[in-house]
Structures are given as C-alpha cells and as structure tokens.
Short mmCIF file of C-alpha atoms and ligand atoms in Angstrom, two decimals:
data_model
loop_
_atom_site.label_atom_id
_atom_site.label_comp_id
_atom_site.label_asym_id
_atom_site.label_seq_id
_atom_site.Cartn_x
_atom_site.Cartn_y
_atom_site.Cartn_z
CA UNK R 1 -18.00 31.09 -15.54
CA UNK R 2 -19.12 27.86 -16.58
CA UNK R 3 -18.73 25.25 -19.59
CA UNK R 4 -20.89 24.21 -22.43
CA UNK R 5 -22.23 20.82 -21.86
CA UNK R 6 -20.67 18.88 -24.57
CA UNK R 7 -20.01 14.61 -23.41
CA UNK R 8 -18.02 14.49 -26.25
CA UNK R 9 -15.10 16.96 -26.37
CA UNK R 10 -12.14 16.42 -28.74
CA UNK R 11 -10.17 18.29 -26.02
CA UNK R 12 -10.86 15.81 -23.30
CA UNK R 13 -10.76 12.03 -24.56
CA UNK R 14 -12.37 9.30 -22.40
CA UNK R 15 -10.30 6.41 -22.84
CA UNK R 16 -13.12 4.41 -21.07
CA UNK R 17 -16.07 5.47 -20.01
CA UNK R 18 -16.61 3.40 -16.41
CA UNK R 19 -19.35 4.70 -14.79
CA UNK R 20 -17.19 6.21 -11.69
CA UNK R 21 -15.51 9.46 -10.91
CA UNK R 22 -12.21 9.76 -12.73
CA UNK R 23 -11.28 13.00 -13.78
CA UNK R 24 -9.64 13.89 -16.83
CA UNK R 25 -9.23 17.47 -16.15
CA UNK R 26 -7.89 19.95 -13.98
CA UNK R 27 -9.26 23.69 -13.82
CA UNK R 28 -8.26 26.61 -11.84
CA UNK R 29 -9.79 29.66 -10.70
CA UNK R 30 -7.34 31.75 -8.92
CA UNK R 31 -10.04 34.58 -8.09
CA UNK R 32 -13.42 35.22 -7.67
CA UNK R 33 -13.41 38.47 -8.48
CA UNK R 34 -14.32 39.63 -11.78
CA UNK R 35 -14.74 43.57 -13.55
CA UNK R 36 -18.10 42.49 -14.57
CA UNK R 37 -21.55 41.94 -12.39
CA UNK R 38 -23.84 40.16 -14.90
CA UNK R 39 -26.92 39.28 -13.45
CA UNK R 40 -27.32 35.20 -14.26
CA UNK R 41 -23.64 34.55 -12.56
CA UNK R 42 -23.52 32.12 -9.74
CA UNK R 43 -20.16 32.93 -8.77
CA UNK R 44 -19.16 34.58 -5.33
CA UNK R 45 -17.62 37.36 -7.44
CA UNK R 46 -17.48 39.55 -3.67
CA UNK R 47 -15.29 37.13 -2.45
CA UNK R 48 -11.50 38.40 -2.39
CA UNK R 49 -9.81 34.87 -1.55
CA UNK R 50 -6.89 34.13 -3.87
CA UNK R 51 -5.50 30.60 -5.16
CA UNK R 52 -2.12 30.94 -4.05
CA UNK R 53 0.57 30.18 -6.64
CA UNK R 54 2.42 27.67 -4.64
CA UNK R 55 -0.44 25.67 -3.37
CA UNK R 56 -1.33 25.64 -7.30
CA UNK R 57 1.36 24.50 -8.84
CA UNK R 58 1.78 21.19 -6.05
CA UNK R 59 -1.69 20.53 -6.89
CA UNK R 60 -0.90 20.68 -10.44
CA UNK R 61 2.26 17.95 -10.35
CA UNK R 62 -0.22 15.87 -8.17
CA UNK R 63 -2.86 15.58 -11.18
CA UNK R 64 -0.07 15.32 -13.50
CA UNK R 65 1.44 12.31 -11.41
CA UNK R 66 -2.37 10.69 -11.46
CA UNK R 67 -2.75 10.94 -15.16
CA UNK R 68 -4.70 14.13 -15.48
CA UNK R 69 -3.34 15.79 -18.66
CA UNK R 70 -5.88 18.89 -19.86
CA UNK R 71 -5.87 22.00 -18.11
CA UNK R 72 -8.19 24.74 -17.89
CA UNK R 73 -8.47 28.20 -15.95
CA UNK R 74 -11.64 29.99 -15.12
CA UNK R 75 -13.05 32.58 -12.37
CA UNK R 76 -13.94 34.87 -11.85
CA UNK R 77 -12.45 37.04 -14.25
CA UNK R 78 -9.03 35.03 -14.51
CA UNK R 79 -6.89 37.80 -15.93
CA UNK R 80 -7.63 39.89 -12.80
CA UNK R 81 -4.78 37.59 -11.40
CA UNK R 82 -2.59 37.38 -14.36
CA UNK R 83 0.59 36.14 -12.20
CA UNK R 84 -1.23 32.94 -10.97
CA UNK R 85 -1.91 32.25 -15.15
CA UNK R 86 1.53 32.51 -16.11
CA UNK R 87 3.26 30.88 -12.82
CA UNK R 88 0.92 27.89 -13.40
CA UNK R 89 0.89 28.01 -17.06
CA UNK R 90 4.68 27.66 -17.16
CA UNK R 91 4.98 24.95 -15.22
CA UNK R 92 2.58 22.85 -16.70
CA UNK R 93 3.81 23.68 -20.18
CA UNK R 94 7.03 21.77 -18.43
CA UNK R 95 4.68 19.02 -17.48
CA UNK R 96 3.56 18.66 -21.06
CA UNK R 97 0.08 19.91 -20.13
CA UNK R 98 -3.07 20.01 -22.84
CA UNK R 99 -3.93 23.12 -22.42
CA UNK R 100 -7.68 23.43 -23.33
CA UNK R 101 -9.60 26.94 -22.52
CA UNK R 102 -9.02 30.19 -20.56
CA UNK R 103 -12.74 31.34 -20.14
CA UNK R 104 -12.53 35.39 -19.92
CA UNK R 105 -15.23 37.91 -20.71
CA UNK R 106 -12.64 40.20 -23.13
CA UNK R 107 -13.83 43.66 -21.08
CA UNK R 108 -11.23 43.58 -17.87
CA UNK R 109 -7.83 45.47 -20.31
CA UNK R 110 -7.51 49.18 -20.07
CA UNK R 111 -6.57 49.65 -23.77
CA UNK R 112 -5.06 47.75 -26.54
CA UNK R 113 -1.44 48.20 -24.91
CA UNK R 114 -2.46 46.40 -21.50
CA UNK R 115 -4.30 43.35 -23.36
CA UNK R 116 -1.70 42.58 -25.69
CA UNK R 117 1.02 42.99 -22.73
CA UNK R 118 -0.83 40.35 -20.27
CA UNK R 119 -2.16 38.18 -23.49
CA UNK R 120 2.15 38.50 -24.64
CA UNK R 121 2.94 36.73 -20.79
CA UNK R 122 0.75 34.34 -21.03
CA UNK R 123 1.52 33.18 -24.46
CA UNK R 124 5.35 33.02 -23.76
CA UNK R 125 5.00 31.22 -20.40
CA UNK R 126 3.82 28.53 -22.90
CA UNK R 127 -0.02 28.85 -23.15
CA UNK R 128 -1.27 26.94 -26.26
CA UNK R 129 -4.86 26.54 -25.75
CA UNK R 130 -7.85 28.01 -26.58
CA UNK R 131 -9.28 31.35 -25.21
CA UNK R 132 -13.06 31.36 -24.42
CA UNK R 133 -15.03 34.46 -24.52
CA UNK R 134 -18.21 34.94 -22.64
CA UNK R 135 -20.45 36.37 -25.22
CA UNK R 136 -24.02 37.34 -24.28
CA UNK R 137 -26.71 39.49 -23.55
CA UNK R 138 -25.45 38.97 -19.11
CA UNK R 139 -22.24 39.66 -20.34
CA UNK R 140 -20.88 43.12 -21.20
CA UNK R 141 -22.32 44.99 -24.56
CA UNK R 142 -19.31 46.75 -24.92
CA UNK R 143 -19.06 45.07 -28.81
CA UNK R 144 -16.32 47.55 -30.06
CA UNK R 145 -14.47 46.63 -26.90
CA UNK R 146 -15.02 42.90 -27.16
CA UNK R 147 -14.32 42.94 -30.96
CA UNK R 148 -10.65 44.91 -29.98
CA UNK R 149 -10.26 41.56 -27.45
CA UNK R 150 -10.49 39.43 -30.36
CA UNK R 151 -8.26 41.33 -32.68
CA UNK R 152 -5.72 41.61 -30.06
CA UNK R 153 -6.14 38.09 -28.83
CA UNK R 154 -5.38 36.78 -32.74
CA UNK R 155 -2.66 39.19 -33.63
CA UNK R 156 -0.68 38.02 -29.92
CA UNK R 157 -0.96 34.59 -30.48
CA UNK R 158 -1.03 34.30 -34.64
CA UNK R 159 -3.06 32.00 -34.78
CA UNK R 160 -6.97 32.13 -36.55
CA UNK R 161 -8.90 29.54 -34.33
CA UNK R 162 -7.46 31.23 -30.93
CA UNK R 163 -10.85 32.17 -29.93
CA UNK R 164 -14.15 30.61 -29.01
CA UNK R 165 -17.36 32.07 -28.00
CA UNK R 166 -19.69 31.07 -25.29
CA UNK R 167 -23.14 31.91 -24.72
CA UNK R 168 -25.79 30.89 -21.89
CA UNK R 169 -29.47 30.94 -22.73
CA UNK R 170 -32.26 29.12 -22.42
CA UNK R 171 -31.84 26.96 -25.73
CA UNK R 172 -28.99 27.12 -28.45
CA UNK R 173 -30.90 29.28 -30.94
CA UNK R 174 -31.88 31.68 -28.67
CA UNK R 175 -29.26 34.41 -27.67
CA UNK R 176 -27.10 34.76 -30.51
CA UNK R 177 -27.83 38.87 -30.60
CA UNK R 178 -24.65 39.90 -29.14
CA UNK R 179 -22.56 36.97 -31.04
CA UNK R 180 -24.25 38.33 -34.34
CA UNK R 181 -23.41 42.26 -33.61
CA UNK R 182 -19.61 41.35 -32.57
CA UNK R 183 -19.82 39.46 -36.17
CA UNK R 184 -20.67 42.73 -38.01
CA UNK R 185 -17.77 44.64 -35.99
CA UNK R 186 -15.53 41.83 -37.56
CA UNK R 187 -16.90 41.62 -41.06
CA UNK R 188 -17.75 38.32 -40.05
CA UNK R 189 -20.62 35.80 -40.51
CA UNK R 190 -22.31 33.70 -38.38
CA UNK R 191 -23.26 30.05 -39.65
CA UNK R 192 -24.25 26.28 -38.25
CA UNK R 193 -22.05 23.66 -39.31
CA UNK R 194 -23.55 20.19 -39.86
CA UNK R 195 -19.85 18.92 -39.30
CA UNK R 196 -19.67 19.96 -35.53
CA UNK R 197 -23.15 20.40 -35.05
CA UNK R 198 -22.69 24.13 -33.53
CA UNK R 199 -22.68 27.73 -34.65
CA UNK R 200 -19.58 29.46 -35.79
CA UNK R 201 -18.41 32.79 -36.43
CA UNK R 202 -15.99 33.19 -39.26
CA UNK R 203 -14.17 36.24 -40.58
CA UNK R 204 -11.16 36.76 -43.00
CA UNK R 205 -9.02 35.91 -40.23
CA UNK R 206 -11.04 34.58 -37.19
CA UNK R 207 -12.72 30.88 -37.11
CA UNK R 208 -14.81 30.11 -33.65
CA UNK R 209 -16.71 27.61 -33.08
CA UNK R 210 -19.91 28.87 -30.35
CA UNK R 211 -20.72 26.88 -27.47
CA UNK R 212 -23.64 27.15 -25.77
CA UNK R 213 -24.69 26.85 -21.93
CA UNK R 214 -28.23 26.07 -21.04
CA UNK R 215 -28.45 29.06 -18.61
CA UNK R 216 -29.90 27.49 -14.91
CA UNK R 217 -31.53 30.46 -12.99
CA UNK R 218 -29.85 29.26 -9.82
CA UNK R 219 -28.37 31.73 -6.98
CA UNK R 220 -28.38 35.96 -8.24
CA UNK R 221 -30.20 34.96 -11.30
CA UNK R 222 -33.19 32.71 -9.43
CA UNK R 223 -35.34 35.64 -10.13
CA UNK R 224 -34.71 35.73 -13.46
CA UNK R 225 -37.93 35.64 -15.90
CA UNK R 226 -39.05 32.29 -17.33
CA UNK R 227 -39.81 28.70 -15.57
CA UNK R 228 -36.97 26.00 -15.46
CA UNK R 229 -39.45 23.41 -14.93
CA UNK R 230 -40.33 23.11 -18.70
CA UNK R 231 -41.95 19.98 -18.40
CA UNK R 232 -39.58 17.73 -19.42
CA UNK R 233 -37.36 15.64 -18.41
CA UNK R 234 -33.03 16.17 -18.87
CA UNK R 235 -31.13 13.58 -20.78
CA UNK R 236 -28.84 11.37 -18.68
CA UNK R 237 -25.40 12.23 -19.67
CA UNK R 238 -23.75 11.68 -16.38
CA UNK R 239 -22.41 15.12 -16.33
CA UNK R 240 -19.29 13.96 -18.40
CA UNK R 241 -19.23 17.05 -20.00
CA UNK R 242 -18.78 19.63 -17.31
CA UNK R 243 -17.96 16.99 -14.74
CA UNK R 244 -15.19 14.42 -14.74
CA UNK R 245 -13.23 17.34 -13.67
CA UNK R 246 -11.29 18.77 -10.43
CA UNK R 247 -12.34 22.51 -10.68
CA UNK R 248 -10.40 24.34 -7.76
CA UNK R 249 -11.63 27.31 -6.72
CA UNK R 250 -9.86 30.83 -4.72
CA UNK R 251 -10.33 29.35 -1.29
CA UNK R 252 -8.74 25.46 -2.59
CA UNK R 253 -11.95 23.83 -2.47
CA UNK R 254 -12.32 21.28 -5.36
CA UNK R 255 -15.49 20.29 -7.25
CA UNK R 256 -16.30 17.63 -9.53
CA UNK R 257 -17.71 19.81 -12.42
CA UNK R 258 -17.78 23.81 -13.61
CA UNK R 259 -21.79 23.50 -13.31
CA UNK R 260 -24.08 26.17 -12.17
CA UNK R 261 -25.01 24.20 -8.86
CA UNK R 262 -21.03 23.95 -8.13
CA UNK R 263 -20.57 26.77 -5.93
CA UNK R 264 -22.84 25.00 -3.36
CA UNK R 265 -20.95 23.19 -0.33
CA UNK R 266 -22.83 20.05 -0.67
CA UNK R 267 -20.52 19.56 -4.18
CA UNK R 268 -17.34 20.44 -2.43
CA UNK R 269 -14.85 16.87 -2.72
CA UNK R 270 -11.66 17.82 -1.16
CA UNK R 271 -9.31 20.86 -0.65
CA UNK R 272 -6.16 21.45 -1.93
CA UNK R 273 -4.57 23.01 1.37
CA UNK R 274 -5.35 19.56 2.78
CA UNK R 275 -6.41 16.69 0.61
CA UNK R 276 -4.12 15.34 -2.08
CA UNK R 277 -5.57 14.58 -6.00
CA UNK R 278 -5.83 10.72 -4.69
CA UNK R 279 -7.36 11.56 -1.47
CA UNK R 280 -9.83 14.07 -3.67
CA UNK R 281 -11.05 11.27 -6.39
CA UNK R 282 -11.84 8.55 -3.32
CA UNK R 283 -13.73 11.28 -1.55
CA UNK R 284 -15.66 12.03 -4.96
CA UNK R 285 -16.52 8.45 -4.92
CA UNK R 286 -17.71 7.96 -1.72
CA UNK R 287 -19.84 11.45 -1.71
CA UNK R 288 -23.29 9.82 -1.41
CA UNK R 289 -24.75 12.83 -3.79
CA UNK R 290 -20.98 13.22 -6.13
CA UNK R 291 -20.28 9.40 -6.05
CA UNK R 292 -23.79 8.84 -7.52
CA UNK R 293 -24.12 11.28 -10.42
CA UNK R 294 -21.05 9.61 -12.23
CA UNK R 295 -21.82 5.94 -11.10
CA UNK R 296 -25.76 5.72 -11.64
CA UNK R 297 -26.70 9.43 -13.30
CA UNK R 298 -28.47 12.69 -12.29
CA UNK R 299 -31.72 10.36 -13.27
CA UNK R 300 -30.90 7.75 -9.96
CA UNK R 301 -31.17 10.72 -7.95
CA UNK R 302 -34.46 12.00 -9.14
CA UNK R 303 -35.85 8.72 -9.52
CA UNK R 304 -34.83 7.96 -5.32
CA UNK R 305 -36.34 11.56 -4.91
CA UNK R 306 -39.81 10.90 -6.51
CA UNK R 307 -40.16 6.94 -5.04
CA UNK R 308 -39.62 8.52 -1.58
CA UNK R 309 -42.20 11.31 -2.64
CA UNK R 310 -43.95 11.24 -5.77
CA UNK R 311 -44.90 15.34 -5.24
CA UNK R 312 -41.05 16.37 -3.95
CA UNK R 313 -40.50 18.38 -7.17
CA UNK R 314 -42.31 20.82 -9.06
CA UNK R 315 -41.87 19.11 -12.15
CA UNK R 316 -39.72 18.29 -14.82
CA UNK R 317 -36.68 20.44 -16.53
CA UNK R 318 -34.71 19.93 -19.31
CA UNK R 319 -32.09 21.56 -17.16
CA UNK R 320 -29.49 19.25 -15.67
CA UNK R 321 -27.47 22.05 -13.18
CA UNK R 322 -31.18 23.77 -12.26
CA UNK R 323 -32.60 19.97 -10.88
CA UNK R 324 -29.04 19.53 -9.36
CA UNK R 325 -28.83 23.13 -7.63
CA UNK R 326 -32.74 22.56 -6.65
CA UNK R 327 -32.70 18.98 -4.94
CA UNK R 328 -29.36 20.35 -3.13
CA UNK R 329 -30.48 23.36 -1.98
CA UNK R 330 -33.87 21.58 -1.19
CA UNK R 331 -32.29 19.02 0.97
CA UNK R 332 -34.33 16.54 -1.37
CA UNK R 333 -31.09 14.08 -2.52
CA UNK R 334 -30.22 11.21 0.35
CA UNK R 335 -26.95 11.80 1.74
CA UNK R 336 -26.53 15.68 2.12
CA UNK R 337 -27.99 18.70 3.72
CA UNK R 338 -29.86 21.08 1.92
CA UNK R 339 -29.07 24.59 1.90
CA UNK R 340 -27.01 26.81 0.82
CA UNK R 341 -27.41 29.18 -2.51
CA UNK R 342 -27.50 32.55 -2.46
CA UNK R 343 -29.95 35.38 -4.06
CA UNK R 344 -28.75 38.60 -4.62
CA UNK R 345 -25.09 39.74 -3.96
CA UNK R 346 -22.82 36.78 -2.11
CA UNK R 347 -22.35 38.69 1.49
CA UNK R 348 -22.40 37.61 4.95
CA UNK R 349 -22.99 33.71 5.95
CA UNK R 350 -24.77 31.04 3.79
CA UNK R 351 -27.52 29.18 5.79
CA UNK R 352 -25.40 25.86 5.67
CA UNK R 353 -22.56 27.50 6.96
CA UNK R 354 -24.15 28.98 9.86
CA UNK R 355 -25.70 25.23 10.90
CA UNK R 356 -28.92 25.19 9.68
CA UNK R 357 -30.22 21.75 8.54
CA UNK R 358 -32.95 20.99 6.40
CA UNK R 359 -34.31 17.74 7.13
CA UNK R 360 -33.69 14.95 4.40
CA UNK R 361 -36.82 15.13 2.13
CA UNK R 362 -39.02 17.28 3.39
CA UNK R 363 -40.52 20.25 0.80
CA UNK R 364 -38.90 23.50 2.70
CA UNK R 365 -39.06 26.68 0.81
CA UNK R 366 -35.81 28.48 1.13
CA UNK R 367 -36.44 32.12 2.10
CA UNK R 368 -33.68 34.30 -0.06
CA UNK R 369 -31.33 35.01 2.25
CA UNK R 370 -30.52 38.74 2.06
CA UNK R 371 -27.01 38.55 4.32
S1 LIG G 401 -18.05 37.59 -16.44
FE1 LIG G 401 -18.41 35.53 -15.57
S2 LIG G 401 -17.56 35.64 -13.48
FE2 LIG G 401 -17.80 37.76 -14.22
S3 LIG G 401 -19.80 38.41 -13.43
FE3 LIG G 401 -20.10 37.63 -15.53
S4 LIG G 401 -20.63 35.44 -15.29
FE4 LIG G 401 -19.74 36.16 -13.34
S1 LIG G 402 -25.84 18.68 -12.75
FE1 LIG G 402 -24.76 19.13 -10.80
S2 LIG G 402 -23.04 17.69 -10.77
FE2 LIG G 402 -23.78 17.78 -12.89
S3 LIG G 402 -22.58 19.37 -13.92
FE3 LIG G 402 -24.43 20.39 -13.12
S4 LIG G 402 -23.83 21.17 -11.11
FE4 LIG G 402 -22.32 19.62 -11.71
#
C-alpha cells in the first residue's frame, strides 16, 4: 500500500517547513500479508513477520512523547491482523492520537457479518479516522463486493465521509474505470471539484474524495507495460507528502516515507526492537541518501548523479519513487549500496542481503533475481 502524493494534507499540518527530517506522522503495518496479489504491489506480501503488539504500542508513546500526533496503519492487508489495529488504536485514542487513514483493499471479510464485526472493534477501541480503499484496475474487481465494504463501512461508523478512494496509475485521469463502476453499484456520481482540486465520488449517503498515486513500475510490477522515463523531469517537493513520516513495517524496520522505493534496505532509518523515535530521526538525518532528500530534494541527488556522469540515467521521469527506487537499486546515489528490489514473487535472499555490492556509480544492469 502506498499514499497519494499530496505536500499539502489538511490531515498532517507542517508547522514549519525546515528543510530537515522531522516527522509528523507515525504509520504501522503490522503484516505483510495481504488476501490479494495485484500485480503493481511492491510489498513483500510472502513475508509472514508480524509487528508485535507490545513493541507497537512503546513505539507509539515514544512518537507521542516527541510530538508526533497523526497516525496511520497500512500493510499489507491490515485487517488480516485485526488485534494489532484495535490494541494500538486504543491506546493511542488514550494518547489523543489524530487518527488519519487505515488503507485496506475492502475484499479480505467473509460476508457482511464478519466486516461489520471487525469494522464494530475497531470503531469502539476509538478509531476516528478515515478508511482508505484501494480502488483500481491491480486491485480486486470484485465491485459488488467492494460496494458491500462501503455500505458496511458507513452504516458501522455513521458517518458519510468515512471512506476515501485511492487509485495508482500512470496520471490522475487515467484509471478511474473501476472507481466509476463501484459509482454505478452506489447510485453514485463521479465529479472533479475545483475546491480540492481532486475527483470525488458522491452518493445519497457516501462523500469521498479520490486520491491518486502515480503508479512507479518498481519491484513485481518492473515489467509492467509503458516507459517511466517520460522525458521529463519530477517536481521537487521534497517528498513531504509521503515522507516526513516513520512508517514501521512487520519486521520493526522504520522508513522515512510509504513510497514505492521504501521496501528497499538502503531507506531503512532505524528499528523499533532497537532504536528509539529520537535515535530514529538523528539516524534519518545523517543517512547520506534519507538525510538529503528532506534537506536539499530528490533533485540534489540527481543533479550529484548526472555531474559525476552526465549518461548515468536513462532519462528523465516525472516519477519521483521510480528515479528514487532506480538510482538505489542502481547503486547510482553517493552514500549507499545499490541493490536490492525484487521481480516477481518476494522469496529467498535479496542481492544486498546476501553481500553483493555494486560499486558507487557505475551503470550495472540488475539481472531479476528469480530467488
Ligand atoms: S492490496 Fe495492497 S498490499 Fe495487497 S497485494 Fe494489492 S497492493 Fe499489495
Ligand atoms: S522518492 Fe523515495 S524517499 Fe521520496 S517518497 Fe518516494 S520512495 Fe520515499
């Protein structure tokens, strides 16, 4: 799962924007695992490691101590683990928690019964946020299914703008097919609005607002059709929309941002088991690839790339995550190793796991590894 790129969230204030790490949110994904396999996700969804509760919720207090006051969850599928949500949910209601978005794909419930019993636990454990539907043509087509998720979802917790969509494709207008048929199954219509500058989809009683992700073919979706280097270049936004964040994921590790290069070592800041939320942010600062990003911009590191060799990339993308996931993977950006990334189905060792190095700079084509 990942999040729309949007620097200017309501749900996440910037009370000023210094050009440094400093998180305002805190995100957890208790699993990997997920009911779904859709083809463009860059999550290890074989991976069976769980968050565990405890670990959680003394991570959670630690942000809460440092300031951080919006929290998310996200996967994986996260109601796979529906304990961890409510355990973690409860205590941060406590802690006076934001809550801002429980990304799900609406497909994982048995039948109306199940969803509204999990959806019923979470909302009385104190869950006030929003709940984020994956809606695309990856995602499942199951629209009756989907459309039963968002009935369910508004009759639980009574309230019309419960529910946002999300949809990754290669630009904001493109995409909308499944969006538009779960419209029809809810009488609904599908519309911009100039005020918020995004698509919504409005019934009699369901408002949500659409968010888009520019889909990166990175990892299981690299082979997917269509060339990311669209000849131009991204716009520097420092990653304050998905970034600015500490994302934890199953096995503790904690990342600066839910973008589609995340999974990758090289972006791993800290771990929970070990590292406390201070310990975390100065490591994110002194990351020579992390500490850069928010400080100078993804535009530093691909201006370093091309004065050290004017032919290191391929060309130019629009895409923030797919130049971020290339230049890692690469070994291209000064500081880290390349490597990393997987193709196909997330089994057996990574190459940067197993030791191999690939040498600061130098143009290696990374053979898929098939492990
Ligand atoms: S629903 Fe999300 S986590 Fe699950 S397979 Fe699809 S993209 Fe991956
Ligand atoms: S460009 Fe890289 S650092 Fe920025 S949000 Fe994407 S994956 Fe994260």
């Amino acid at each position: 799962m990942t999040t729309a790129r949007n620097p200017f969230d309501a749900a996440r204030p910037v009370r000023r924007r210094t050009r440094t790490f400093r998180p305002n949110y805190l995100s957890f994904a208790g699993t990997y695992q997920c009911n779904l396999a859709c083809p463009h996700c860059c999550v290890p969804i074989e991976w069976t490691d769980r968050l565990p509760i405890p670990v959680a919720v003394r991570f959670l207090e630690q942000a809460h101590a440092a300031g951080i006051e919006v929290l998310g969850f996200t996967g994986g599928e996260p109601f796979l683990y529906p304990e961890f949500l409510v355990a973690v949910t409860r205590r941060a209601a406590e802690l006076g928690f934001r809550f801002d978005k429980l990304m799900t794909n609406g497909m994982w419930h048995r039948d109306a019964g199940h969803l509204s019993d999990v959806l019923t636990g979470l909302r009385d454990a104190g869950y006030s946020g929003k709940i984020g539907l994956s809606v695309d043509k990856f995602h499942g087509m199951d629209i009756a299914k989907l459309a039963e998720f968002c009935r369910v979802t508004r009759r639980v917790f009574d309230k019309d703008t419960i529910l946002s969509l999300s949809y990754a494709s290669r630009s904001p207008d493109a995409g909308l097919e499944p969006i538009r048929r779960l419209a029809a199954e809810l009488d609904g219509v599908i519309d911009w609005s100039e005020l918020i500058g995004r698509y919504m989809l409005v019934s009699d009683d369901l408002t949500m607002t659409l968010n888009w992700n520019h889909l990166a073919a990175v990892e299981r979706a690299e082979k997917l059709p269509g060339d990311p280097w669209d000849g131009e270049w991204f716009a520097e936004d420092y990653c304050e929309g998905p970034g600015q964040a500490l994302i934890v994921n199953p096995r503790g590790e904690v990342k600066p941002c839910c973008g589609f290069a995340s999974d990758l070592d090289q972006l791993t800041i800290g771990n929970v088991h070990t590292d406390t939320v201070e310990d975390i942010i100065r490591n994110a600062r002194r990351h020579p690839y992390v500490g850069k990003v928010f400080r100078e911009g993804l535009t530093a590191i691909r201006d370093d790339i091309l004065a050290r060799d004017p032919d290191a990339l391929p060309g130019a993308t629009t895409n923030h995550c797919y130049f971020c996931w290339y230049v890692l993977t690469r070994g291209l950006a000064a500081g880290v190793n390349g490597g990393g990334g997987k193709v196909g189905n997330w089994t057996g060792d990574r190459p940067n796991h197993a030791g191999e190095l690939i040498q600061l700079g130098s143009r290696v084509r990374m053979e898929p590894s098939n492990g």
